[in-house]
PDB file of C-alpha atoms in Angstrom:
ATOM      1  CA  MET O 193    -185.897-209.249 -11.341  1.00 49.00           C
ATOM      2  CA  CYS O 194    -182.162-208.333 -11.164  1.00 50.00           C
ATOM      3  CA  LYS O 195    -179.795-211.377 -11.066  1.00 49.00           C
ATOM      4  CA  GLY O 196    -175.966-211.413 -11.257  1.00 49.00           C
ATOM      5  CA  LEU O 197    -173.982-208.300 -12.238  1.00 46.00           C
ATOM      6  CA  ALA O 198    -173.113-209.437 -15.777  1.00 49.00           C
ATOM      7  CA  ALA O 199    -176.711-210.230 -16.610  1.00 48.00           C
ATOM      8  CA  LEU O 200    -178.150-207.027 -15.099  1.00 47.00           C
ATOM      9  CA  PRO O 201    -180.187-204.948 -17.480  1.00 53.00           C
ATOM     10  CA  HIS O 202    -179.163-201.308 -17.787  1.00 55.00           C
ATOM     11  CA  THR O 203    -182.128-200.053 -15.683  1.00 63.00           C
ATOM     12  CA  CYS O 204    -181.263-202.392 -12.790  1.00 55.00           C
ATOM     13  CA  LEU O 205    -177.677-201.054 -12.723  1.00 57.00           C
ATOM     14  CA  GLU O 206    -178.964-197.489 -12.714  1.00 67.00           C
ATOM     15  CA  ARG O 207    -181.381-198.308  -9.899  1.00 62.00           C
ATOM     16  CA  ALA O 208    -178.608-199.967  -7.870  1.00 60.00           C
ATOM     17  CA  LYS O 209    -176.359-196.924  -8.314  1.00 62.00           C
ATOM     18  CA  GLU O 210    -179.214-194.611  -7.261  1.00 64.00           C
ATOM     19  CA  ILE O 211    -179.834-196.669  -4.102  1.00 59.00           C
ATOM     20  CA  LYS O 212    -176.104-196.727  -3.311  1.00 57.00           C
ATOM     21  CA  THR O 213    -175.939-192.928  -3.668  1.00 58.00           C
ATOM     22  CA  LYS O 214    -178.953-192.418  -1.409  1.00 55.00           C
ATOM     23  CA  LEU O 215    -177.553-194.792   1.210  1.00 48.00           C
ATOM     24  CA  GLY O 216    -174.204-193.044   1.065  1.00 52.00           C
ATOM     25  CA  THR O 217    -175.912-189.714   1.710  1.00 46.00           C
ATOM     26  CA  LEU O 218    -177.882-191.112   4.622  1.00 44.00           C
ATOM     27  CA  LEU O 219    -174.836-192.799   6.144  1.00 46.00           C
ATOM     28  CA  GLN O 220    -172.860-189.553   6.231  1.00 47.00           C
ATOM     29  CA  LYS O 221    -173.026-188.117   9.732  1.00 44.00           C
ATOM     30  CA  PRO O 222    -173.914-184.410   9.553  1.00 46.00           C
ATOM     31  CA  GLU O 223    -173.301-182.105  12.513  1.00 47.00           C
ATOM     32  CA  SER O 224    -177.037-182.062  13.049  1.00 47.00           C
ATOM     33  CA  THR O 225    -180.154-183.391  11.391  1.00 46.00           C
ATOM     34  CA  ILE O 226    -180.940-179.879  10.202  1.00 46.00           C
ATOM     35  CA  ASP O 227    -178.030-180.196   7.711  1.00 46.00           C
ATOM     36  CA  PHE O 228    -180.436-182.094   5.472  1.00 43.00           C
ATOM     37  CA  ILE O 229    -182.762-179.109   5.435  1.00 46.00           C
ATOM     38  CA  ILE O 230    -180.754-175.889   5.640  1.00 44.00           C
ATOM     39  CA  PRO O 231    -177.364-174.839   4.155  1.00 43.00           C
ATOM     40  CA  TYR O 232    -174.477-173.267   6.089  1.00 39.00           C
ATOM     41  CA  PRO O 233    -174.599-169.727   7.613  1.00 41.00           C
ATOM     42  CA  GLU O 234    -173.192-166.443   6.350  1.00 41.00           C
ATOM     43  CA  LYS O 235    -170.809-164.112   8.161  1.00 38.00           C
ATOM     44  CA  PRO O 236    -172.194-162.103  11.132  1.00 35.00           C
ATOM     45  CA  GLU O 237    -173.350-158.493  10.812  1.00 38.00           C
ATOM     46  CA  LYS O 238    -172.005-155.560  12.827  1.00 38.00           C
ATOM     47  CA  PRO O 239    -174.312-154.113  15.525  1.00 42.00           C
ATOM     48  CA  PRO O 240    -175.382-150.431  15.320  1.00 50.00           C
ATOM     49  CA  LYS O 241    -173.802-147.769  17.540  1.00 62.00           C
ATOM     50  CA  ALA O 242    -175.996-146.645  20.433  1.00 68.00           C
ATOM     51  CA  GLN O 243    -176.629-143.232  22.021  1.00 85.00           C
ATOM     52  CA  LYS O 244    -177.272-143.000  25.764  1.00 88.00           C
ATOM     53  CA  PRO O 245    -180.964-142.350  26.518  1.00 91.00           C
ATOM     54  CA  SER O 246    -182.339-139.685  28.802  1.00 92.00           C
ATOM     55  CA  PRO O 247    -183.244-140.828  32.334  1.00 92.00           C
ATOM     56  CA  GLU O 248    -186.925-140.338  31.400  1.00 93.00           C
ATOM     57  CA  GLU O 249    -186.605-142.659  28.433  1.00 93.00           C
ATOM     58  CA  ALA O 250    -184.750-145.258  30.527  1.00 94.00           C
ATOM     59  CA  LEU O 251    -187.516-145.093  33.157  1.00 94.00           C
ATOM     60  CA  GLN O 252    -190.005-146.341  30.530  1.00 94.00           C
ATOM     61  CA  TRP O 253    -188.040-149.565  30.188  1.00 95.00           C
ATOM     62  CA  ARG O 254    -189.055-150.838  33.611  1.00 93.00           C
ATOM     63  CA  ASP O 255    -192.610-151.258  32.300  1.00 93.00           C
ATOM     64  CA  SER O 256    -191.844-152.280  28.726  1.00 95.00           C
ATOM     65  CA  LEU O 257    -189.349-154.904  27.667  1.00 96.00           C
ATOM     66  CA  GLU O 258    -190.323-154.119  24.085  1.00 96.00           C
ATOM     67  CA  LYS O 259    -189.181-150.488  24.431  1.00 95.00           C
ATOM     68  CA  LEU O 260    -185.983-151.635  26.139  1.00 95.00           C
ATOM     69  CA  LEU O 261    -185.159-154.097  23.354  1.00 95.00           C
ATOM     70  CA  GLN O 262    -185.983-151.593  20.606  1.00 94.00           C
ATOM     71  CA  ASN O 263    -183.530-149.045  21.993  1.00 94.00           C
ATOM     72  CA  PRO O 264    -179.938-149.890  20.929  1.00 94.00           C
ATOM     73  CA  TYR O 265    -178.462-148.510  24.172  1.00 93.00           C
ATOM     74  CA  GLY O 266    -181.111-150.236  26.280  1.00 93.00           C
ATOM     75  CA  LEU O 267    -180.517-153.513  24.485  1.00 94.00           C
ATOM     76  CA  SER O 268    -176.764-153.175  24.967  1.00 93.00           C
ATOM     77  CA  SER O 269    -177.197-152.404  28.682  1.00 93.00           C
ATOM     78  CA  PHE O 270    -179.635-155.275  29.130  1.00 95.00           C
ATOM     79  CA  ARG O 271    -177.256-157.668  27.371  1.00 95.00           C
ATOM     80  CA  SER O 272    -174.371-156.516  29.581  1.00 93.00           C
ATOM     81  CA  PHE O 273    -176.522-157.164  32.624  1.00 95.00           C
ATOM     82  CA  LEU O 274    -177.508-160.614  31.360  1.00 95.00           C
ATOM     83  CA  ARG O 275    -173.864-161.362  30.562  1.00 94.00           C
ATOM     84  CA  SER O 276    -172.985-160.555  34.175  1.00 92.00           C
ATOM     85  CA  GLU O 277    -175.559-163.191  35.208  1.00 90.00           C
ATOM     86  CA  PHE O 278    -174.386-165.687  32.581  1.00 90.00           C
ATOM     87  CA  SER O 279    -177.792-165.636  30.900  1.00 89.00           C
ATOM     88  CA  GLU O 280    -177.395-163.514  27.785  1.00 95.00           C
ATOM     89  CA  GLU O 281    -178.490-166.276  25.383  1.00 97.00           C
ATOM     90  CA  ASN O 282    -182.141-165.165  25.631  1.00 96.00           C
ATOM     91  CA  ALA O 283    -181.419-161.612  24.461  1.00 96.00           C
ATOM     92  CA  GLU O 284    -179.040-162.900  21.790  1.00 97.00           C
ATOM     93  CA  PHE O 285    -181.712-165.284  20.531  1.00 98.00           C
ATOM     94  CA  TRP O 286    -184.306-162.490  20.455  1.00 97.00           C
ATOM     95  CA  VAL O 287    -181.901-160.250  18.473  1.00 97.00           C
ATOM     96  CA  ALA O 288    -181.065-163.068  16.063  1.00 97.00           C
ATOM     97  CA  CYS O 289    -184.795-163.658  15.444  1.00 98.00           C
ATOM     98  CA  GLU O 290    -185.401-159.952  14.790  1.00 97.00           C
ATOM     99  CA  ASP O 291    -182.543-159.901  12.273  1.00 97.00           C
ATOM    100  CA  TYR O 292    -183.837-163.111  10.696  1.00 97.00           C
ATOM    101  CA  LYS O 293    -187.321-161.631  10.156  1.00 97.00           C
ATOM    102  CA  LYS O 294    -185.803-158.766   8.118  1.00 96.00           C
ATOM    103  CA  THR O 295    -184.106-161.164   5.690  1.00 96.00           C
ATOM    104  CA  LYS O 296    -185.592-161.089   2.184  1.00 94.00           C
ATOM    105  CA  SER O 297    -183.485-163.622   0.271  1.00 94.00           C
ATOM    106  CA  PRO O 298    -184.709-167.211   0.711  1.00 94.00           C
ATOM    107  CA  VAL O 299    -181.113-168.479   0.562  1.00 95.00           C
ATOM    108  CA  LYS O 300    -179.933-166.067   3.267  1.00 96.00           C
ATOM    109  CA  MET O 301    -183.050-166.823   5.310  1.00 96.00           C
ATOM    110  CA  ALA O 302    -182.241-170.537   5.188  1.00 96.00           C
ATOM    111  CA  GLU O 303    -178.615-169.835   6.175  1.00 96.00           C
ATOM    112  CA  LYS O 304    -179.678-167.683   9.130  1.00 97.00           C
ATOM    113  CA  ALA O 305    -182.319-170.212  10.195  1.00 97.00           C
ATOM    114  CA  LYS O 306    -179.696-172.946  10.295  1.00 96.00           C
ATOM    115  CA  LYS O 307    -177.337-170.773  12.319  1.00 97.00           C
ATOM    116  CA  ILE O 308    -180.070-169.820  14.826  1.00 98.00           C
ATOM    117  CA  TYR O 309    -181.146-173.438  15.135  1.00 97.00           C
ATOM    118  CA  GLU O 310    -177.602-174.686  15.744  1.00 97.00           C
ATOM    119  CA  GLU O 311    -176.704-171.892  18.142  1.00 97.00           C
ATOM    120  CA  PHE O 312    -179.888-171.628  20.218  1.00 98.00           C
ATOM    121  CA  ILE O 313    -182.477-174.369  19.571  1.00 97.00           C
ATOM    122  CA  GLN O 314    -180.897-177.773  19.071  1.00 94.00           C
ATOM    123  CA  THR O 315    -180.235-179.925  22.118  1.00 93.00           C
ATOM    124  CA  GLU O 316    -176.789-179.155  23.579  1.00 94.00           C
ATOM    125  CA  ALA O 317    -176.499-175.960  21.466  1.00 96.00           C
ATOM    126  CA  PRO O 318    -173.725-173.616  22.650  1.00 96.00           C
ATOM    127  CA  LYS O 319    -176.315-170.994  23.712  1.00 97.00           C
ATOM    128  CA  GLU O 320    -179.370-173.208  24.062  1.00 96.00           C
ATOM    129  CA  VAL O 321    -182.447-171.253  25.135  1.00 97.00           C
ATOM    130  CA  ASN O 322    -184.942-172.719  27.561  1.00 94.00           C
ATOM    131  CA  ILE O 323    -188.027-173.580  25.521  1.00 96.00           C
ATOM    132  CA  ASP O 324    -190.448-176.430  26.048  1.00 96.00           C
ATOM    133  CA  HIS O 325    -190.442-179.583  23.911  1.00 95.00           C
ATOM    134  CA  PHE O 326    -193.606-178.604  22.012  1.00 97.00           C
ATOM    135  CA  THR O 327    -192.189-175.178  21.036  1.00 97.00           C
ATOM    136  CA  LYS O 328    -188.927-176.795  19.934  1.00 96.00           C
ATOM    137  CA  ALA O 329    -190.834-179.345  17.819  1.00 96.00           C
ATOM    138  CA  VAL O 330    -192.979-176.649  16.164  1.00 96.00           C
ATOM    139  CA  THR O 331    -189.880-174.561  15.456  1.00 97.00           C
ATOM    140  CA  MET O 332    -188.073-177.524  13.892  1.00 95.00           C
ATOM    141  CA  LYS O 333    -191.114-178.269  11.727  1.00 96.00           C
ATOM    142  CA  ASN O 334    -191.192-174.613  10.625  1.00 96.00           C
ATOM    143  CA  LEU O 335    -187.570-174.883   9.477  1.00 95.00           C
ATOM    144  CA  VAL O 336    -188.393-177.423   6.775  1.00 94.00           C
ATOM    145  CA  GLU O 337    -189.474-174.408   4.705  1.00 94.00           C
ATOM    146  CA  PRO O 338    -187.996-171.316   6.433  1.00 96.00           C
ATOM    147  CA  SER O 339    -190.206-168.229   6.461  1.00 96.00           C
ATOM    148  CA  PRO O 340    -190.109-164.931   8.408  1.00 96.00           C
ATOM    149  CA  THR O 341    -192.362-166.529  11.050  1.00 96.00           C
ATOM    150  CA  SER O 342    -190.342-169.751  11.561  1.00 97.00           C
ATOM    151  CA  PHE O 343    -189.088-168.720  15.013  1.00 98.00           C
ATOM    152  CA  ASP O 344    -192.129-166.715  16.182  1.00 97.00           C
ATOM    153  CA  MET O 345    -193.385-169.184  18.779  1.00 98.00           C
ATOM    154  CA  ALA O 346    -189.926-169.698  20.312  1.00 98.00           C
ATOM    155  CA  GLN O 347    -189.211-165.964  20.238  1.00 98.00           C
ATOM    156  CA  LYS O 348    -192.493-165.200  22.029  1.00 97.00           C
ATOM    157  CA  ARG O 349    -191.688-167.790  24.719  1.00 97.00           C
ATOM    158  CA  ILE O 350    -188.244-166.275  25.290  1.00 97.00           C
ATOM    159  CA  PHE O 351    -189.667-162.736  25.317  1.00 97.00           C
ATOM    160  CA  ALA O 352    -192.185-163.776  27.984  1.00 97.00           C
ATOM    161  CA  LEU O 353    -189.421-165.402  30.021  1.00 96.00           C
ATOM    162  CA  MET O 354    -187.266-162.256  29.854  1.00 96.00           C
ATOM    163  CA  GLU O 355    -190.246-160.048  30.667  1.00 96.00           C
ATOM    164  CA  LYS O 356    -191.222-162.113  33.706  1.00 96.00           C
ATOM    165  CA  ASP O 357    -187.764-162.991  35.018  1.00 95.00           C
ATOM    166  CA  SER O 358    -184.865-160.950  33.562  1.00 96.00           C
ATOM    167  CA  LEU O 359    -186.483-157.510  33.273  1.00 97.00           C
ATOM    168  CA  PRO O 360    -187.427-157.236  36.977  1.00 97.00           C
ATOM    169  CA  ARG O 361    -183.866-158.201  37.960  1.00 96.00           C
ATOM    170  CA  PHE O 362    -182.448-155.711  35.459  1.00 96.00           C
ATOM    171  CA  VAL O 363    -184.639-152.906  36.856  1.00 96.00           C
ATOM    172  CA  ARG O 364    -183.269-153.633  40.349  1.00 95.00           C
ATOM    173  CA  SER O 365    -179.669-153.742  39.106  1.00 93.00           C
ATOM    174  CA  GLU O 366    -176.897-151.177  39.283  1.00 90.00           C
ATOM    175  CA  PHE O 367    -176.800-151.208  35.449  1.00 84.00           C
ATOM    176  CA  TYR O 368    -180.280-149.741  35.327  1.00 93.00           C
ATOM    177  CA  HIS O 369    -179.915-147.373  38.273  1.00 92.00           C
ATOM    178  CA  GLU O 370    -176.936-145.747  36.540  1.00 88.00           C
ATOM    179  CA  LEU O 371    -179.125-145.028  33.525  1.00 88.00           C
ATOM    180  CA  ILE O 372    -181.950-143.326  35.424  1.00 90.00           C
ATOM    181  CA  LYS O 373    -179.716-140.980  37.452  1.00 87.00           C
TER     182      LYS O 373
END
């Protein structure tokens, strides 16, 4: 048993220092709890340039959100529409997840995961997406060891929300009607 500093054996001092270090780490207040899991993000990438689709191609988007999101011009138009409705976070989250899945380096994957979490998932995030508590919990658990599928459940929920809610409004919008003329 450790008694008095002068009489402490060398191993007790080492143990005390180790405990002090661990407590110091725990007492630091990170921006979010995810700081313990994932390092800081890298700089953003530039989006590709988009070519205007034919009216026929744009007509296909009313029945397929997937085709709309896969077309750079369609995605840009959809995002502009969502921006006009102050609801672009869903499309931005979907794009961020697609970019994340293409990441090969584990370090970069962890950086991107942290950025996505802080920007879209965590409570009070600047662009917090509307996902249920269970999906958020599963996503957070997946981030302990980031993999290409870490955000799959949340991304599918947001895709379904956009497909059910945002796409029909987009198809009725002036943004879309300009494309199919």
